[in-house]
C-alpha positions as a printed Julia matrix, in Angstrom:
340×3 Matrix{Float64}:
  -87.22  67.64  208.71
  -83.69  69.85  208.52
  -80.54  70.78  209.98
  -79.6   71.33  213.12
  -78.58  74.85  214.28
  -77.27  75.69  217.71
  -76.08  78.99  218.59
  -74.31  80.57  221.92
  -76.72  78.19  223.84
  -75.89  78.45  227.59
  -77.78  76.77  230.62
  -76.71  78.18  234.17
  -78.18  76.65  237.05
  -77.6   77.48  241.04
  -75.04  74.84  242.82
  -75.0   76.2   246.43
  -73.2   79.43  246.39
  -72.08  78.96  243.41
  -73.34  79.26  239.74
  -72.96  76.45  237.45
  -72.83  76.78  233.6
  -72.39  73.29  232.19
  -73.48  74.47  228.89
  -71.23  78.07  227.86
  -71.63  79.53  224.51
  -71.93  76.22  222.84
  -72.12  76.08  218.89
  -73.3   73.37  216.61
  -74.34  73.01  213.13
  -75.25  69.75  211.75
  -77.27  68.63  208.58
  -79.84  66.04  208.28
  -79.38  62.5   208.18
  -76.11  62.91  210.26
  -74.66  60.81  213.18
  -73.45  63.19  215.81
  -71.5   61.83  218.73
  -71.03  64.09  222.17
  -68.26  62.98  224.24
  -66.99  63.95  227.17
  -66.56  62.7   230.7
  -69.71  62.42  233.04
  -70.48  66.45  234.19
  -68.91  67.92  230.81
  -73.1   68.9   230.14
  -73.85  66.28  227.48
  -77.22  65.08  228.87
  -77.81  68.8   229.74
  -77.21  69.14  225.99
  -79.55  66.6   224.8
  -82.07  67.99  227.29
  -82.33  71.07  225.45
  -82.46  69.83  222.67
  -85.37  67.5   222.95
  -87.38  70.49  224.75
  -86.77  69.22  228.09
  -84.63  71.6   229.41
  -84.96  75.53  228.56
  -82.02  77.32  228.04
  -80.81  80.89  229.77
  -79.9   81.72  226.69
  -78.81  81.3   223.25
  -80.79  79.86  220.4
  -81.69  76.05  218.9
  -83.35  75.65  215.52
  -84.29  72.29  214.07
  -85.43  72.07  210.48
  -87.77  75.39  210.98
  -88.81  75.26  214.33
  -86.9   77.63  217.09
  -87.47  75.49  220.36
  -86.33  78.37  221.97
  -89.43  80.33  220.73
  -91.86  77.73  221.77
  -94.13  78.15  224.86
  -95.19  74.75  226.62
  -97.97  73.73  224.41
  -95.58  73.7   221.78
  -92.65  71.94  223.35
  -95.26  69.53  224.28
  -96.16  69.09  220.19
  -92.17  69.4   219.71
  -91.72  66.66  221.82
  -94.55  64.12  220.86
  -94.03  64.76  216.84
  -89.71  65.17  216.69
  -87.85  63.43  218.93
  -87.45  60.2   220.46
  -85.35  59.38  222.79
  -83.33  56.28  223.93
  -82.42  56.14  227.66
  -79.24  55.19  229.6
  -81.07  52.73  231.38
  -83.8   52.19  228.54
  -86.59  52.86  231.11
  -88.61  50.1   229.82
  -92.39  49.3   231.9
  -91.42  45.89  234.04
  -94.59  44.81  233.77
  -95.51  45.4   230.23
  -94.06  43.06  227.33
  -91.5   44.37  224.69
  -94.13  44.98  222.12
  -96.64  46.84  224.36
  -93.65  49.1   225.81
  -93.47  50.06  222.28
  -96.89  50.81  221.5
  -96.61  53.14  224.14
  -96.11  56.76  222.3
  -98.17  55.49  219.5
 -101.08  55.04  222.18
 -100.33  58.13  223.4
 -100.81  59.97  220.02
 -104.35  58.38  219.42
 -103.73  55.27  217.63
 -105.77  52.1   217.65
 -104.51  49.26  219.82
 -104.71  47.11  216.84
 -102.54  49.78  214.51
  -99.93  50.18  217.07
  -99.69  46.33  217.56
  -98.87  46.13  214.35
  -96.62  48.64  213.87
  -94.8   47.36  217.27
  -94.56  43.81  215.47
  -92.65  45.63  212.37
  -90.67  47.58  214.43
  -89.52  44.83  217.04
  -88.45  43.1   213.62
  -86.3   45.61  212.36
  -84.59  45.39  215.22
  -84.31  41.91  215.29
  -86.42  41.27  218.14
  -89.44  39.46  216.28
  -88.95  35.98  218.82
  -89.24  38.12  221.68
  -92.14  40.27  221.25
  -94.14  38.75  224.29
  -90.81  38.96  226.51
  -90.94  41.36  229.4
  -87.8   43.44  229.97
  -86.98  41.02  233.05
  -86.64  38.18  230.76
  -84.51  40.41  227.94
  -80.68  40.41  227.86
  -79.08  44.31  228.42
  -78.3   43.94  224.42
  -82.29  43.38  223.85
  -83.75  45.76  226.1
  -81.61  48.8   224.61
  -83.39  47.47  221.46
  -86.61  47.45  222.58
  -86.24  51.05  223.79
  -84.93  52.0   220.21
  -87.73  50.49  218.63
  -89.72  52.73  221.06
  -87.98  55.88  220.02
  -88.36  55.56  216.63
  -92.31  54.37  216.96
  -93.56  57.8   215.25
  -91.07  58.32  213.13
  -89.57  61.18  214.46
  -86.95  62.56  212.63
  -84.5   63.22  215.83
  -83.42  60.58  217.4
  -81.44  61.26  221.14
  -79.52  58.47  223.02
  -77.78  59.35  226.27
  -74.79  56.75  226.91
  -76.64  53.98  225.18
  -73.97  51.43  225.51
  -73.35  51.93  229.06
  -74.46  48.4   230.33
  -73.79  46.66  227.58
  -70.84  44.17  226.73
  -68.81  43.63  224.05
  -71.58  41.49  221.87
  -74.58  44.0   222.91
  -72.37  46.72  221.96
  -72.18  45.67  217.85
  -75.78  45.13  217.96
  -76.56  48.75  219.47
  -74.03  50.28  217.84
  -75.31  49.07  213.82
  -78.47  49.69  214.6
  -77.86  53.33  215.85
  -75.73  53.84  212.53
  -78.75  52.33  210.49
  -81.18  55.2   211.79
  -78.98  57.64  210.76
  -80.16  58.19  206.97
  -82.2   60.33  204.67
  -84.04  63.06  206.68
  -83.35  61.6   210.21
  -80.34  62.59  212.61
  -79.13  60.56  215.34
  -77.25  62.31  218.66
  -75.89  60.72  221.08
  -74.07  61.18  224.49
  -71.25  58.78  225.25
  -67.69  58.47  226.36
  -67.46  55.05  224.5
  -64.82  55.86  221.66
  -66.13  52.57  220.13
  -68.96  54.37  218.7
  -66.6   56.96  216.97
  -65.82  55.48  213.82
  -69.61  55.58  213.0
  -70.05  58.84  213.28
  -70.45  61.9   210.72
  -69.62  64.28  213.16
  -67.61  64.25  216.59
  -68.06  66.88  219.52
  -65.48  67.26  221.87
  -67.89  68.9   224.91
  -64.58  69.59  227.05
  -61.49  71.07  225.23
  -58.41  69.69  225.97
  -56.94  72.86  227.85
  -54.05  71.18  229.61
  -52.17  69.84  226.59
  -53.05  73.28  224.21
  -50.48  75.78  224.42
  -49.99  78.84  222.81
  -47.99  82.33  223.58
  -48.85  84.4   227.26
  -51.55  86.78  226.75
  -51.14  89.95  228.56
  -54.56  91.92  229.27
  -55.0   95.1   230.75
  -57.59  95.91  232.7
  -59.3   99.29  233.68
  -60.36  99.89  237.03
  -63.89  97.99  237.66
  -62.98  95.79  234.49
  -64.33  92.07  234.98
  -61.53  89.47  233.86
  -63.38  86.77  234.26
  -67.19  85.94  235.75
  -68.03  83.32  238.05
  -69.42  80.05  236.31
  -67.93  80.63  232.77
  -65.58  78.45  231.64
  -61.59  79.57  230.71
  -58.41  77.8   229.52
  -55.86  80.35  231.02
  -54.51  80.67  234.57
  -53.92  84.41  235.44
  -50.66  85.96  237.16
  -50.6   89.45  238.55
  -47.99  91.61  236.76
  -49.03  95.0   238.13
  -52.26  96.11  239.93
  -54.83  94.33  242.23
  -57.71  92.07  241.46
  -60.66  91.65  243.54
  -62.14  88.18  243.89
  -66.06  87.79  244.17
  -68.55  85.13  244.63
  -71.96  85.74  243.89
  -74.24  85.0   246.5
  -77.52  83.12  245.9
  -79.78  86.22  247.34
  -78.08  88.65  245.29
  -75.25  90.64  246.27
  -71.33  89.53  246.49
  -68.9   87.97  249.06
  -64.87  89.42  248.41
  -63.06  86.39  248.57
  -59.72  87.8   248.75
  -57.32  90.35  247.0
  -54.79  89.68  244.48
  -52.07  91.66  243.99
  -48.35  91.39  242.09
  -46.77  87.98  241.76
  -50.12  86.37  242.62
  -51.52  83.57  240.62
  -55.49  82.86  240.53
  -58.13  80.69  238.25
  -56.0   77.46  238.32
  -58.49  75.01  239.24
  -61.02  75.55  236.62
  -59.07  74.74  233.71
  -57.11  72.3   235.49
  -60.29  70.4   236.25
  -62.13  71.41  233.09
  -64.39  73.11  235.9
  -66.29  76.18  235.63
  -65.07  79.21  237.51
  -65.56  79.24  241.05
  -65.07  83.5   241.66
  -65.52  86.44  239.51
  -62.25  88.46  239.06
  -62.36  91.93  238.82
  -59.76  95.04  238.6
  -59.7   97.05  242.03
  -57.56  99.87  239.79
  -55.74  99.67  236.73
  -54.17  96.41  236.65
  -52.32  94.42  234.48
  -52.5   90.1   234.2
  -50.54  87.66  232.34
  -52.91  84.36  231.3
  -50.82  81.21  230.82
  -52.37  77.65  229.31
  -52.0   75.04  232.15
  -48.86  73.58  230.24
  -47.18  76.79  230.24
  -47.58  77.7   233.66
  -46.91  73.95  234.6
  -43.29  74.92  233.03
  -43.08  77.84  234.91
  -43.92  76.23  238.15
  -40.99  73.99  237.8
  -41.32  69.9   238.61
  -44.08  70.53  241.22
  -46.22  70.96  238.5
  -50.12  69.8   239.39
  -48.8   69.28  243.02
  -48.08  73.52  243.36
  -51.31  74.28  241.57
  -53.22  72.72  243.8
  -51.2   73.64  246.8
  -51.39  77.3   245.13
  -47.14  77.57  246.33
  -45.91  80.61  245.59
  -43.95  81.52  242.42
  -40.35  82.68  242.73
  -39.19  86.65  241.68
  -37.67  84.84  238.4
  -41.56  83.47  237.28
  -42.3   86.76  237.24
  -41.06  88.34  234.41
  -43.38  89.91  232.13
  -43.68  88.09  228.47
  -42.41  89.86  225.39
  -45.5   89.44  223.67
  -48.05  90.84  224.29
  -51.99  90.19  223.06
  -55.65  91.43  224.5
């Protein structure tokens, strides 16, 4: 059908008080017939990812474009269409019908779409051989290995051809044995015009793929010079539920910190002023910013990577981040260079 084109696709949801972007600015471009693995621990946003991308999930914003069809366009009649004639989708816990054999949980989607009982028996028969499952047809899940169930839910994604296949952690419950027979099979459907994506954080599945996606940067081992911004009174620094790779120390100034509250409006969480650090636990934790930093007046901050400032902190290291100690009048000096 095409390529796959993602652009500055965000999803932001409400968590409490707090707002949650698992998704933030994301970018992707990835041409047909391509393997694409998304790794990343559980909560880094790749089933949110796959979500929108299937038509599940709407986005807040940013754009997705598959072949010529901009899903973020559609209205729900044609997410609906989107849905029943692109993707298929192969399931954690394959989400197979107990009481329904391998070949009718199969013909399910191609009942759905109108076709004869007798056409989609047939087609379930091909399909359950190409997937070497032609002995075990008449098999309910119940009597299927973990190995033979995720490949009775493959044969059910790819029952109407559709040319984008989605598998969230599909070798999750599988051992070692289940794993080669998933994992060939998921490389096989990976040709011509169809693309394969799938969610894992098996690294056994990476040297099959075409393309690799690293959902969570590895901020603490990335280091690079200070950056020193300055900031204009009522400048924002930094908004609650973005994600950010720098921890911020006051070098001159004070810096208001805000939480958005669910009814609208803001809570002031406290003050920072010169010598104070702030935004440590987000990219310690690869977690999405808990406050919204703003300048009270013209202020000045110096952003250090979480190695840096780890250096600066001394042997404490993670243990003073997360007690938030103090830093001594030597840690802070201002850095000769200087970048916005």
């Amino acid at each position: 059908m095409g390529d796959l084109s993602v652009q500055n696709l965000v999803v932001e949801y409400p968590s409490g008080t707090d707002k949650v972007r698992p998704i933030d600015g994301f970018d992707l471009d990835v041409a047909a017939g391509s393997l694409v693995i998304l790794m990343g621990p559980s909560g880094c946003g790749k089933t949110t990812l796959l979500s929108c991308l299937g038509g599940i999930l709407r986005p807040s914003s940013g754009a997705i474009k598959f072949g010529d069809v901009d899903l973020t366009s559609l209205d729900a009649r044609g997410l609906s269409i989107y849905r029943r004639e692109t993707v298929g989708i192969v399931f954690q816990a394959f989400n197979l019908v107990p009481s329904l054999t391998a070949a009718e949980n199969v013909m399910i989607p191609m009942l759905a779409a109108g076709m004869s009982r007798r056409a989609a028996f047939k087609k379930a028969e091909q399909l359950l051989s190409r997937v070497g499952l032609q002995d075990r047809m008449s098999h309910r899940p119940g009597d299927l290995s973990g190995g033979q169930q995720q490949r009775v839910a493959v044969a059910r994604a790819i029952a109407l051809d559709p040319p984008l296949i989605l598998a969230d952690e599909p070798t999750a419950h599988l051992d070692f044995i289940q794993v080669e027979e998933v994992l060939r099979l998921i490389r096989e459907l990976a040709s011509g015009d169809r693309m394969v994506v799938v969610a894992t954080h098996d690294s056994r599945i990476l040297p099959l793929a075409d393309r690799v996606v690293d959902l969570v940067p590895d901020f603490i081992s990335m280091d690079r010079p200070p950056d020193t911004v300055e900031l204009a009174e009522g400048e924002v620094l930094f908004e609650q539920g973005t994600m950010g790779d720098l921890i911020y120390v006051v070098s001159s100034g004070e810096l208001e910190m805000l939480r958005e509250l669910p009814g609208g409006g803001e809570e002031l969480l406290k003050v920072v002023t010169k010598g104070d650090y702030f935004g440590e636990i987000g990219p310690l934790f690869h977690l999405p910013r808990n406050a919204t930093a703003r300048a009270r007046c013209k202020a000045t901050v110096i952003g250090y990577t979480v190695q840096a400032f780890r250096e600066r902190l001394g042997t404490g290291g993670v243990r003073d981040l997360i007690e938030h100690r103090p830093l001594d009048a030597d840690d802070l000096e201002t850095p000769t260079q200087e970048s916005g």
